[in-house]
């Protein structure tokens, strides 16, 4: 009788679970298609390293937080590794328990033999004990420490309580007397089956969705926005997102794969400076939009949501009716993002938060026509003058006055097109960097020319601000000009131009070999085409005991394009050498944004503190005499930060190219020093 009752329970529970999986999968695949079936080997490799190996969870990170909370956060993220493996091992014991319900004589000993089974039981005992301790810590953390991003919700309490009961009942089965064993067995089995069915409705949906999310992750170039069809007759046909059904199935799967670890938010520069943006919440908003608008939504959904959120029916109705873009995810949230990619970088399950934010921005700009006034001015500048500064397009070559820089019309066979960029052409401070770069390239014997007045804005500010229409107009014009002039190789002064021209112009028929100027300079130094003069810059710290230089990683060079080494190699070739360079605490993959990306350069920072001040304080604390940059926007933001902190006498902000230009030995000096041949 007991076996029959159990069999009915088992079939009902697994049947309902299968129905829930089918139900969510059906919604996901009713959204936009996306092909992620390529490269099976690399995908399996990802699953092994990042799902089973939990690589992202255990790798070293530098949280932008105070020391004490950094420790608790680090512990909080690392314990997931043990929970994960504990869960896998304990699952073996759970499977045995379920099989015993149908076949009471079954035991792991029959399959594995006495010795191996005994070792496995001991292993399960240890993991169960560990998981119980971790659950106790999780309760302590949420109730006593109360981290802002990981609250004690009803959902969390139910999940943590259920796991604790599973462990306690397991120990009851293992070590209890006859009566305890029977009760523990039923408690264990019922919690297990209820837990299974609750999973997809809870934060623990990642137990099911994390593996496929890692398998189907983007293996291609990061940070490339899907192209909208701006020639479509109506806005809906352009591909601009309006609600959950306009995202791809993979974007929706992201929401179910989220582990709610809050790493993305902890690393977000906007969040860390008091803005309302939490990338984790953006992902959840999209998932909730799906859940609130599922066509087959029924009383079970309402009941579960009411349990999880404790809201009245009226509140729930209001919540359900909120539009996703500008409602559930507010405009302030969407405009706060600097598109730095820090969130995506640290996400253990490869969720793409910036793409979702930018797609929603496109809706604000193109559909709702809601653009912050300062950004609207920038759009006008771009439309009228082809640059965000709004300076006349006819002044684009003023930076080169007296240098005799050739255009491609003067020198059609030049090996490289030097892409100057708007900052390099119009901002007085950055013009000096462009002149320094020209100086270095000439000394290195590089055969190059510029587009001159035919260069237009690359389109990065428009695209990252959601104005896809304007972006495509600008980019298309540039692509046509470059194709007409048969451009093959491009070297850019700016990492934003690098990213757009290299990775996004191919969507418009522009296929060029594009390099950042620090990559080219590294090559020139390595090949001996540029000689650094040891006398021009004194060794480390100029005798002051301070490090000579530190490097601020530009997000669009590092995180989006994977280049961290080239600028460092160039800096290490300077007279101060590697020992004269100090790393900032947040560097390379975990570098902290300057605050200018994603169109934020042209928006007032009205909420919270300033991102550039946060970074400047870190630079000042490093003690370095110079902070080297490789991006004009970073230079502007950090110089402003240094000025605001009245620290101009303590640190100078210079581009890598300026440092090289200052310390390289000119050919005429080398020639003059060479002994004359008899
Ligand atoms: S891209 Fe940067 S600013 Fe935007 S949400 Fe992610 S971490 Fe925050
Ligand atoms: S989006 Fe990724 S990093 Fe952010 S909370 Fe979810 S799993 Fe963690």
XYZ file of C-alpha atoms and ligand atoms in Angstrom:
694
model
C 0.000 0.000 0.000
C 2.822 2.397 0.949
C 4.653 1.573 -2.258
C 1.533 2.258 -4.337
C 0.971 5.565 -2.566
C 4.607 6.496 -3.132
C 4.469 5.464 -6.808
C 1.413 7.683 -7.368
C 3.151 10.557 -5.609
C 6.301 10.075 -7.661
C 4.484 9.955 -11.005
C 2.390 13.008 -10.085
C 5.450 15.005 -8.968
C 7.580 14.194 -12.000
C 4.601 14.649 -14.313
C 3.977 18.107 -12.925
C 7.655 18.972 -13.124
C 7.754 17.914 -16.788
C 4.666 20.055 -17.445
C 6.330 23.081 -15.784
C 9.522 22.631 -17.826
C 7.479 22.312 -21.027
C 5.424 25.352 -20.082
C 8.436 27.638 -19.566
C 10.318 26.199 -22.547
C 7.299 26.898 -24.755
C 7.336 30.566 -23.713
C 11.071 30.855 -24.288
C 10.852 29.448 -27.793
C 7.908 31.662 -28.672
C 10.351 34.583 -28.348
C 12.968 35.597 -30.963
C 15.194 32.893 -32.427
C 18.960 32.821 -31.928
C 21.316 30.198 -33.280
C 23.633 28.824 -30.628
C 24.183 25.354 -32.064
C 27.717 25.941 -33.400
C 31.020 24.883 -31.875
C 29.842 21.946 -29.783
C 33.344 21.145 -28.512
C 33.926 24.636 -27.131
C 30.467 24.609 -25.570
C 31.116 21.320 -23.781
C 34.453 22.709 -22.626
C 32.601 25.732 -21.197
C 30.234 23.485 -19.285
C 33.118 21.505 -17.818
C 35.074 24.581 -16.738
C 32.347 26.975 -15.745
C 29.500 24.696 -14.598
C 31.259 21.716 -13.037
C 34.505 23.573 -12.312
C 32.665 26.727 -11.110
C 35.629 28.697 -12.514
C 34.028 32.116 -12.261
C 32.879 31.474 -8.707
C 36.295 30.543 -7.384
C 38.443 32.984 -9.362
C 39.974 35.886 -7.489
C 38.009 39.108 -7.644
C 38.562 42.540 -6.179
C 35.296 43.879 -4.924
C 34.846 47.629 -4.780
C 33.726 47.446 -1.166
C 35.030 47.990 2.339
C 37.400 45.342 3.670
C 34.957 43.671 6.125
C 32.034 43.443 3.718
C 34.470 42.355 0.998
C 35.386 39.347 3.163
C 31.773 38.343 3.775
C 30.903 38.809 0.087
C 33.909 36.760 -0.986
C 32.955 34.031 1.466
C 29.373 34.246 0.261
C 30.347 33.716 -3.347
C 32.914 30.989 -2.626
C 30.557 28.867 -0.569
C 28.485 28.382 -3.685
C 31.268 26.130 -4.910
C 30.736 23.776 -1.943
C 26.956 23.993 -2.178
C 27.153 23.052 -5.847
C 29.333 20.012 -5.327
C 27.503 19.075 -2.149
C 24.281 19.191 -4.117
C 25.640 16.850 -6.786
C 26.909 14.315 -4.248
C 23.770 14.520 -2.132
C 21.643 13.982 -5.240
C 23.106 10.459 -5.458
C 21.722 9.775 -1.978
C 18.361 11.295 -2.963
C 18.113 9.049 -6.029
C 18.784 6.042 -3.814
C 16.016 7.185 -1.440
C 13.495 7.511 -4.305
C 14.387 4.097 -5.754
C 14.012 2.556 -2.284
C 10.450 3.879 -2.217
C 9.640 1.623 -5.154
C 12.060 -1.210 -4.382
C 12.660 -1.342 -0.619
C 15.540 -3.787 -0.925
C 17.575 -1.468 -3.136
C 20.796 0.051 -1.854
C 23.886 1.617 -3.350
C 25.834 -1.348 -1.995
C 24.173 -3.572 -4.591
C 25.508 -1.360 -7.388
C 28.862 -0.201 -6.024
C 29.868 -2.905 -3.566
C 30.186 -2.495 0.193
C 33.498 -0.596 0.315
C 32.721 1.978 -2.362
C 29.176 2.503 -1.091
C 30.454 2.991 2.443
C 32.959 5.607 1.207
C 30.202 7.333 -0.735
C 27.888 7.393 2.304
C 30.675 8.968 4.361
C 31.169 11.517 1.591
C 27.449 12.318 1.551
C 27.460 12.619 5.367
C 30.310 15.133 5.208
C 28.659 17.190 2.458
C 25.311 17.159 4.276
C 27.060 18.473 7.389
C 28.812 21.152 5.310
C 25.601 22.169 3.592
C 23.861 22.472 6.980
C 26.662 24.739 8.214
C 26.432 26.827 5.030
C 22.665 27.120 5.382
C 23.194 28.376 8.939
C 25.669 30.951 7.574
C 23.213 31.935 4.835
C 20.484 32.573 7.441
C 22.956 34.502 9.607
C 24.099 36.565 6.640
C 20.609 37.492 5.523
C 19.082 38.053 8.970
C 21.989 39.564 10.915
C 24.364 41.088 8.343
C 21.529 42.016 5.982
C 23.458 42.675 2.762
C 21.421 45.125 0.700
C 21.400 42.944 -2.388
C 20.680 39.607 -0.755
C 17.620 40.116 1.449
C 15.755 37.553 3.536
C 12.758 37.037 1.276
C 10.026 34.454 1.755
C 11.357 32.651 -1.297
C 14.857 32.504 0.183
C 13.502 31.357 3.570
C 11.458 28.593 1.898
C 14.393 27.375 -0.165
C 16.970 27.518 2.626
C 14.488 25.923 5.055
C 13.707 23.132 2.595
C 17.384 22.367 2.031
C 18.003 22.345 5.799
C 15.079 19.945 6.304
C 16.411 17.701 3.533
C 19.760 17.474 5.331
C 18.231 16.907 8.777
C 15.884 14.226 7.461
C 18.843 12.614 5.684
C 20.678 12.354 9.002
C 17.448 11.010 10.537
C 17.412 8.224 7.945
C 21.111 7.486 8.404
C 21.451 7.534 12.149
C 17.931 7.557 13.694
C 16.077 4.742 15.428
C 13.425 2.708 13.583
C 10.596 5.213 14.210
C 12.745 8.197 13.292
C 13.890 6.546 10.081
C 10.314 6.066 8.836
C 9.254 9.647 9.564
C 12.531 11.048 8.196
C 12.108 9.076 4.995
C 8.642 10.529 4.306
C 9.713 14.052 5.269
C 12.735 13.753 2.980
C 10.758 12.416 0.044
C 7.902 14.917 0.271
C 10.229 17.922 0.607
C 12.313 16.628 -2.285
C 9.314 16.342 -4.617
C 7.794 19.688 -3.598
C 11.221 21.347 -3.955
C 11.545 19.888 -7.461
C 8.265 21.454 -8.512
C 8.923 24.792 -6.846
C 12.348 25.180 -8.481
C 11.368 26.898 -11.725
C 9.190 29.415 -9.880
C 11.953 30.379 -7.474
C 15.445 31.870 -7.473
C 16.644 28.281 -7.556
C 15.521 27.949 -11.162
C 19.245 28.301 -11.860
C 19.702 24.707 -10.679
C 17.985 23.716 -13.926
C 18.790 26.669 -16.196
C 22.467 27.366 -15.389
C 23.874 24.426 -17.327
C 22.029 25.153 -20.615
C 22.761 28.869 -20.158
C 26.489 28.203 -19.957
C 26.315 25.746 -22.857
C 24.507 28.245 -25.098
C 26.626 31.227 -24.085
C 27.972 33.678 -26.629
C 31.282 32.306 -27.853
C 31.787 35.094 -30.361
C 32.874 38.705 -29.973
C 31.456 40.364 -26.884
C 29.500 43.575 -26.822
C 28.171 43.546 -30.386
C 24.597 44.760 -30.478
C 22.164 42.969 -32.797
C 21.495 45.155 -35.831
C 18.011 46.621 -36.111
C 16.362 46.747 -39.508
C 15.929 50.511 -39.795
C 14.506 50.166 -43.305
C 11.414 48.333 -42.025
C 8.052 50.007 -42.623
C 6.965 50.095 -39.003
C 8.810 50.193 -35.706
C 7.711 46.698 -34.624
C 9.367 45.228 -37.719
C 12.727 46.884 -36.952
C 13.354 44.398 -34.161
C 13.343 46.984 -31.375
C 12.246 45.353 -28.110
C 8.879 46.237 -26.571
C 8.393 43.472 -24.013
C 9.745 40.049 -23.099
C 8.571 38.418 -26.340
C 10.925 40.646 -28.387
C 14.066 39.363 -26.698
C 15.714 36.169 -27.882
C 15.042 32.871 -26.114
C 18.619 32.998 -24.808
C 18.059 36.424 -23.234
C 14.997 35.003 -21.488
C 16.859 31.893 -20.376
C 19.357 34.271 -18.725
C 16.635 35.305 -16.271
C 16.050 31.726 -15.127
C 19.786 30.996 -14.938
C 20.542 33.893 -12.592
C 21.857 32.576 -9.271
C 21.093 35.885 -7.526
C 24.682 36.015 -6.363
C 24.651 39.822 -6.927
C 28.222 39.810 -8.203
C 27.173 41.843 -11.251
C 25.663 44.547 -9.070
C 28.563 44.517 -6.620
C 30.943 45.319 -9.477
C 28.726 47.847 -11.232
C 30.199 51.375 -11.184
C 26.736 52.916 -11.351
C 25.528 50.916 -8.337
C 28.737 51.644 -6.458
C 28.230 55.369 -6.834
C 24.637 55.424 -5.645
C 22.699 55.158 -8.914
C 19.472 53.139 -8.934
C 20.916 50.584 -11.389
C 21.325 46.970 -10.312
C 22.122 44.780 -13.346
C 20.848 41.781 -11.381
C 17.480 43.472 -10.999
C 17.384 44.300 -14.726
C 17.702 40.580 -15.465
C 14.977 39.772 -12.932
C 12.687 42.464 -14.335
C 12.803 40.780 -17.726
C 12.127 37.365 -16.174
C 9.215 38.827 -14.172
C 7.801 40.458 -17.295
C 7.667 37.006 -18.838
C 6.154 35.430 -15.738
C 3.523 38.161 -15.318
C 2.489 37.997 -18.959
C 2.569 34.272 -19.681
C -0.466 33.573 -21.867
C -1.340 30.463 -19.825
C -0.947 32.197 -16.462
C -3.233 30.614 -13.885
C -4.169 30.570 -10.182
C -1.017 28.622 -9.312
C 1.162 31.482 -10.589
C -0.832 34.033 -8.600
C -0.667 31.889 -5.473
C 3.079 31.373 -5.709
C 3.758 35.043 -6.393
C 1.589 36.056 -3.463
C 3.499 33.646 -1.263
C 6.876 34.906 -2.499
C 6.157 38.613 -2.367
C 3.397 38.769 0.234
C 1.514 41.287 -1.871
C -2.184 41.952 -1.922
C -4.136 41.044 -5.040
C -4.419 44.749 -5.958
C -0.664 45.250 -5.671
C -0.086 42.215 -7.813
C -2.433 43.474 -10.495
C -0.650 46.841 -10.531
C 2.718 45.114 -10.712
C 1.522 42.900 -13.521
C 0.275 45.845 -15.569
C 3.552 47.784 -15.390
C 5.301 47.940 -18.756
C 8.796 46.492 -18.697
C 10.671 49.412 -20.270
C 10.401 52.606 -18.267
C 8.067 50.877 -15.781
C 9.379 47.782 -14.079
C 12.849 48.861 -15.255
C 12.809 52.627 -14.879
C 14.335 55.214 -17.202
C 16.822 56.266 -14.483
C 18.037 52.680 -14.275
C 18.464 52.395 -18.035
C 20.344 55.686 -18.426
C 22.695 54.984 -15.513
C 24.646 52.254 -17.332
C 28.114 53.135 -18.633
C 28.193 49.902 -20.703
C 31.456 49.030 -18.979
C 30.786 45.273 -19.088
C 31.918 44.650 -15.499
C 28.648 42.864 -14.739
C 28.946 40.466 -17.635
C 32.588 39.821 -16.844
C 31.931 38.488 -13.339
C 28.649 36.678 -13.971
C 29.199 32.975 -13.217
C 26.537 31.883 -15.715
C 27.413 34.258 -18.591
C 24.385 36.494 -18.497
C 24.572 39.468 -20.863
C 23.202 42.392 -18.857
C 24.536 45.333 -20.950
C 22.860 44.081 -24.126
C 19.478 43.989 -22.393
C 19.982 47.505 -21.049
C 20.978 48.853 -24.454
C 18.070 47.120 -26.182
C 15.708 48.745 -23.702
C 17.406 52.108 -24.292
C 16.662 51.662 -27.990
C 13.005 51.385 -27.064
C 13.174 54.588 -24.962
C 14.781 56.524 -27.829
C 13.142 55.047 -30.923
C 9.666 54.105 -29.648
C 8.911 56.217 -26.589
C 11.077 59.155 -27.729
C 12.225 59.714 -24.152
C 15.758 61.095 -24.242
C 17.459 63.070 -21.439
C 17.785 66.703 -22.539
C 21.598 66.747 -22.444
C 21.714 63.642 -24.605
C 19.174 65.132 -27.012
C 21.620 68.028 -27.517
C 24.366 65.518 -28.292
C 22.152 63.825 -30.884
C 21.578 67.214 -32.507
C 25.335 67.866 -32.532
C 25.936 64.512 -34.148
C 23.274 65.102 -36.784
C 24.390 68.643 -37.651
C 28.154 68.479 -37.280
C 29.008 64.795 -37.289
C 30.576 64.946 -33.812
C 29.225 65.044 -30.247
C 31.071 68.272 -29.435
C 28.975 70.217 -31.913
C 32.039 71.919 -33.379
C 31.866 72.616 -37.113
C 32.753 69.574 -39.217
C 35.134 71.790 -41.233
C 37.380 72.028 -38.142
C 38.032 68.264 -38.029
C 41.618 68.612 -39.266
C 42.595 71.588 -37.088
C 44.443 69.269 -34.707
C 46.976 68.498 -37.466
C 47.883 72.096 -38.230
C 51.523 72.349 -39.201
C 52.091 68.585 -39.092
C 51.554 67.887 -42.774
C 49.557 64.730 -42.059
C 48.505 63.220 -45.400
C 44.953 62.199 -46.206
C 44.145 59.042 -48.133
C 43.541 61.228 -51.171
C 47.174 62.416 -50.894
C 48.455 58.924 -50.192
C 45.977 56.321 -51.467
C 48.384 53.400 -50.905
C 49.113 54.146 -47.250
C 49.306 50.927 -45.228
C 47.216 52.231 -42.341
C 44.262 54.523 -42.012
C 44.752 56.427 -38.747
C 41.243 56.786 -37.308
C 41.517 59.984 -35.268
C 38.061 59.984 -33.643
C 35.990 62.974 -32.583
C 37.749 63.479 -29.228
C 41.140 63.404 -30.908
C 40.003 65.946 -33.485
C 37.890 68.364 -31.441
C 38.825 68.290 -27.737
C 41.777 70.593 -27.069
C 43.243 68.297 -24.416
C 42.982 65.219 -26.609
C 44.318 66.909 -29.742
C 47.737 66.839 -28.028
C 47.424 63.056 -27.718
C 46.670 62.758 -31.425
C 49.738 64.843 -32.274
C 51.839 62.672 -29.951
C 50.512 59.532 -31.658
C 51.404 60.944 -35.080
C 54.869 61.751 -33.735
C 55.336 58.165 -32.490
C 54.011 56.592 -35.691
C 56.328 58.731 -37.793
C 59.346 57.897 -35.647
C 58.395 54.232 -35.980
C 58.261 54.567 -39.759
C 54.567 53.678 -40.049
C 53.042 54.360 -43.459
C 49.727 56.017 -42.662
C 47.182 58.589 -43.748
C 43.903 59.965 -42.369
C 40.445 60.493 -43.832
C 40.588 64.182 -42.960
C 37.277 65.981 -43.349
C 35.715 62.782 -44.666
C 35.988 61.073 -41.279
C 32.729 61.107 -39.338
C 31.830 60.013 -35.831
C 32.232 56.224 -35.617
C 28.696 56.032 -34.259
C 29.579 54.661 -30.821
C 27.928 57.499 -28.857
C 24.683 57.172 -30.830
C 24.544 53.363 -30.696
C 25.365 53.101 -26.983
C 22.731 55.752 -26.292
C 20.019 53.742 -28.027
C 19.855 55.855 -31.200
C 20.277 53.034 -33.697
C 18.871 55.144 -36.527
C 21.568 57.803 -36.142
C 24.261 55.166 -35.585
C 23.450 53.359 -38.813
C 23.450 56.606 -40.793
C 26.894 57.566 -39.461
C 28.411 54.107 -39.658
C 27.061 53.453 -43.157
C 28.575 56.709 -44.394
C 31.979 55.802 -42.910
C 31.845 52.278 -44.328
C 31.084 53.628 -47.805
C 33.943 56.144 -47.582
C 36.400 53.513 -46.356
C 35.334 50.941 -48.933
C 35.593 53.510 -51.727
C 39.137 54.307 -50.613
C 39.931 50.592 -50.375
C 40.951 50.791 -46.723
C 42.324 47.525 -45.365
C 44.100 48.302 -42.115
C 42.951 50.776 -39.486
C 44.680 51.980 -36.332
C 42.469 53.835 -33.879
C 43.293 56.376 -31.225
C 40.164 55.461 -29.273
C 38.979 52.049 -27.952
C 35.322 52.967 -28.619
C 36.122 53.563 -32.290
C 38.157 50.343 -32.255
C 35.201 48.330 -30.967
C 32.668 49.839 -33.334
C 34.760 49.729 -36.508
C 36.280 46.315 -35.821
C 33.287 44.471 -34.432
C 30.143 46.287 -35.567
C 30.958 47.683 -39.008
C 30.948 44.136 -40.465
C 27.142 44.191 -39.911
C 27.098 47.049 -42.454
C 29.563 45.632 -44.940
C 32.730 47.158 -43.485
C 35.411 44.528 -42.946
C 38.745 45.962 -41.870
C 41.751 44.811 -39.899
C 41.560 47.159 -36.925
C 44.120 47.704 -34.167
C 44.346 49.961 -31.187
C 47.296 52.350 -31.181
C 48.865 50.705 -28.104
C 49.008 47.414 -30.027
C 50.838 49.128 -32.859
C 53.231 50.945 -30.509
C 54.028 47.708 -28.657
C 55.011 46.205 -31.994
C 57.152 49.225 -32.934
C 58.985 49.051 -29.603
C 59.453 45.261 -29.797
C 60.834 45.540 -33.346
C 63.271 48.257 -32.286
C 61.656 50.783 -34.607
C 61.224 53.059 -31.621
C 64.091 53.490 -29.198
C 63.353 54.596 -25.663
C 65.873 57.042 -24.238
C 66.833 56.055 -20.691
C 67.901 59.602 -19.860
C 64.661 61.310 -20.757
C 62.579 60.014 -17.900
C 64.288 59.200 -14.642
C 63.874 55.696 -13.183
C 61.028 54.739 -10.924
C 59.516 57.589 -9.047
C 62.116 60.161 -10.068
C 63.805 59.420 -6.768
C 60.691 60.397 -4.801
C 59.997 56.834 -3.697
C 56.645 56.916 -5.461
C 55.787 54.599 -8.368
C 56.311 56.383 -11.668
C 53.180 55.201 -13.376
C 49.947 53.231 -13.081
C 47.561 52.189 -15.811
C 43.808 52.675 -15.965
C 42.192 49.971 -18.141
C 39.665 51.367 -20.630
C 36.575 49.110 -20.611
C 36.307 49.052 -24.416
C 39.935 48.016 -24.845
C 40.095 45.509 -21.990
C 36.788 43.869 -21.214
C 35.209 44.242 -24.639
C 38.294 43.531 -26.734
C 40.495 41.510 -24.408
C 43.561 43.746 -24.677
C 45.229 44.252 -21.315
C 48.870 43.554 -22.127
C 49.790 45.907 -24.987
C 49.610 49.189 -23.017
C 51.379 47.567 -20.050
C 54.166 46.243 -22.303
C 54.699 49.740 -23.703
C 54.752 51.291 -20.228
C 57.240 48.674 -19.049
C 59.529 49.620 -21.946
C 59.746 53.186 -20.634
C 62.799 54.184 -18.578
C 60.883 53.608 -15.330
C 60.628 49.914 -16.294
C 58.253 47.272 -14.901
C 59.381 48.013 -11.335
C 58.273 51.628 -11.745
C 54.713 50.604 -12.604
C 52.137 49.852 -9.958
C 48.769 48.161 -10.560
C 45.595 49.756 -9.292
C 43.676 47.452 -6.917
C 40.895 47.114 -9.510
C 42.675 46.269 -12.724
C 42.435 44.286 -15.957
C 39.152 42.279 -16.076
C 38.006 43.962 -12.890
C 39.082 47.456 -13.811
C 36.723 50.199 -12.685
C 35.072 52.376 -15.322
C 35.883 56.098 -15.696
C 32.166 56.826 -16.094
C 32.137 58.010 -19.712
C 30.954 54.976 -21.702
C 27.458 54.303 -22.973
C 26.859 57.950 -23.825
C 27.349 58.914 -20.140
C 30.124 61.264 -21.298
C 27.409 63.623 -22.497
C 24.968 63.215 -19.616
C 24.970 65.028 -16.311
C 25.648 62.731 -13.363
C 22.910 63.966 -11.052
C 22.360 60.937 -8.803
C 24.817 59.719 -6.157
C 28.538 60.398 -6.340
C 30.604 60.644 -9.504
C 32.104 57.517 -11.057
C 35.276 59.393 -12.086
C 35.784 60.593 -8.484
C 35.607 57.004 -7.261
C 38.298 55.965 -9.734
C 40.407 59.081 -9.154
C 40.520 58.387 -5.408
C 41.856 54.915 -6.128
C 44.505 56.377 -8.449
C 45.562 58.960 -5.874
C 45.799 56.252 -3.205
C 48.166 54.262 -5.447
C 50.750 57.025 -5.051
C 51.678 56.914 -8.746
C 53.046 60.113 -10.260
C 51.345 59.476 -13.581
C 48.204 57.603 -14.536
C 48.516 56.339 -18.080
C 45.405 56.044 -20.204
C 44.678 54.562 -23.604
C 41.313 56.184 -24.280
C 40.431 59.837 -24.817
C 37.241 59.576 -22.766
C 39.126 58.070 -19.819
C 41.670 60.887 -20.085
C 38.969 63.546 -19.951
C 37.115 61.917 -17.043
C 40.239 61.296 -14.978
C 41.645 64.765 -15.605
C 38.343 66.199 -14.434
C 38.486 63.905 -11.403
C 42.034 64.977 -10.542
C 41.060 68.617 -10.965
C 37.964 68.203 -8.757
C 40.176 66.639 -6.064
C 42.701 69.508 -6.380
C 45.373 66.919 -7.037
C 46.893 68.283 -10.233
C 50.252 68.657 -8.487
C 50.205 65.021 -7.278
C 49.341 63.103 -10.404
C 49.322 63.754 -14.135
C 46.977 62.018 -16.588
C 48.701 61.156 -19.869
C 48.006 58.827 -22.748
C 50.448 55.970 -23.381
C 51.337 57.619 -26.713
C 52.254 60.871 -24.942
C 54.552 59.021 -22.544
C 56.275 57.279 -25.445
C 56.613 60.525 -27.394
C 58.222 62.158 -24.340
C 60.760 59.427 -23.798
C 61.675 58.151 -27.249
C 65.010 58.843 -28.834
C 64.531 60.709 -32.103
C 66.144 59.344 -35.219
C 68.042 62.584 -35.686
C 69.511 62.171 -32.175
C 70.481 58.584 -32.917
C 72.013 59.612 -36.220
C 73.904 62.506 -34.633
C 75.314 60.223 -31.935
C 76.424 57.563 -34.429
C 80.186 57.627 -35.269
C 80.760 59.063 -38.732
C 82.124 56.644 -41.267
C 85.578 57.519 -42.467
S 27.685 47.505 -18.032
Fe 28.728 48.437 -16.263
S 27.436 50.175 -15.689
Fe 26.190 48.859 -17.033
S 25.089 47.519 -15.633
Fe 26.944 46.433 -16.220
S 28.427 46.942 -14.610
Fe 26.745 48.438 -14.450
S 23.148 38.161 -13.384
Fe 24.902 36.794 -13.047
S 26.242 37.933 -11.628
Fe 24.231 38.918 -11.594
S 23.177 38.002 -9.855
Fe 22.607 36.821 -11.668
S 24.091 35.153 -11.764
Fe 24.923 36.655 -10.328
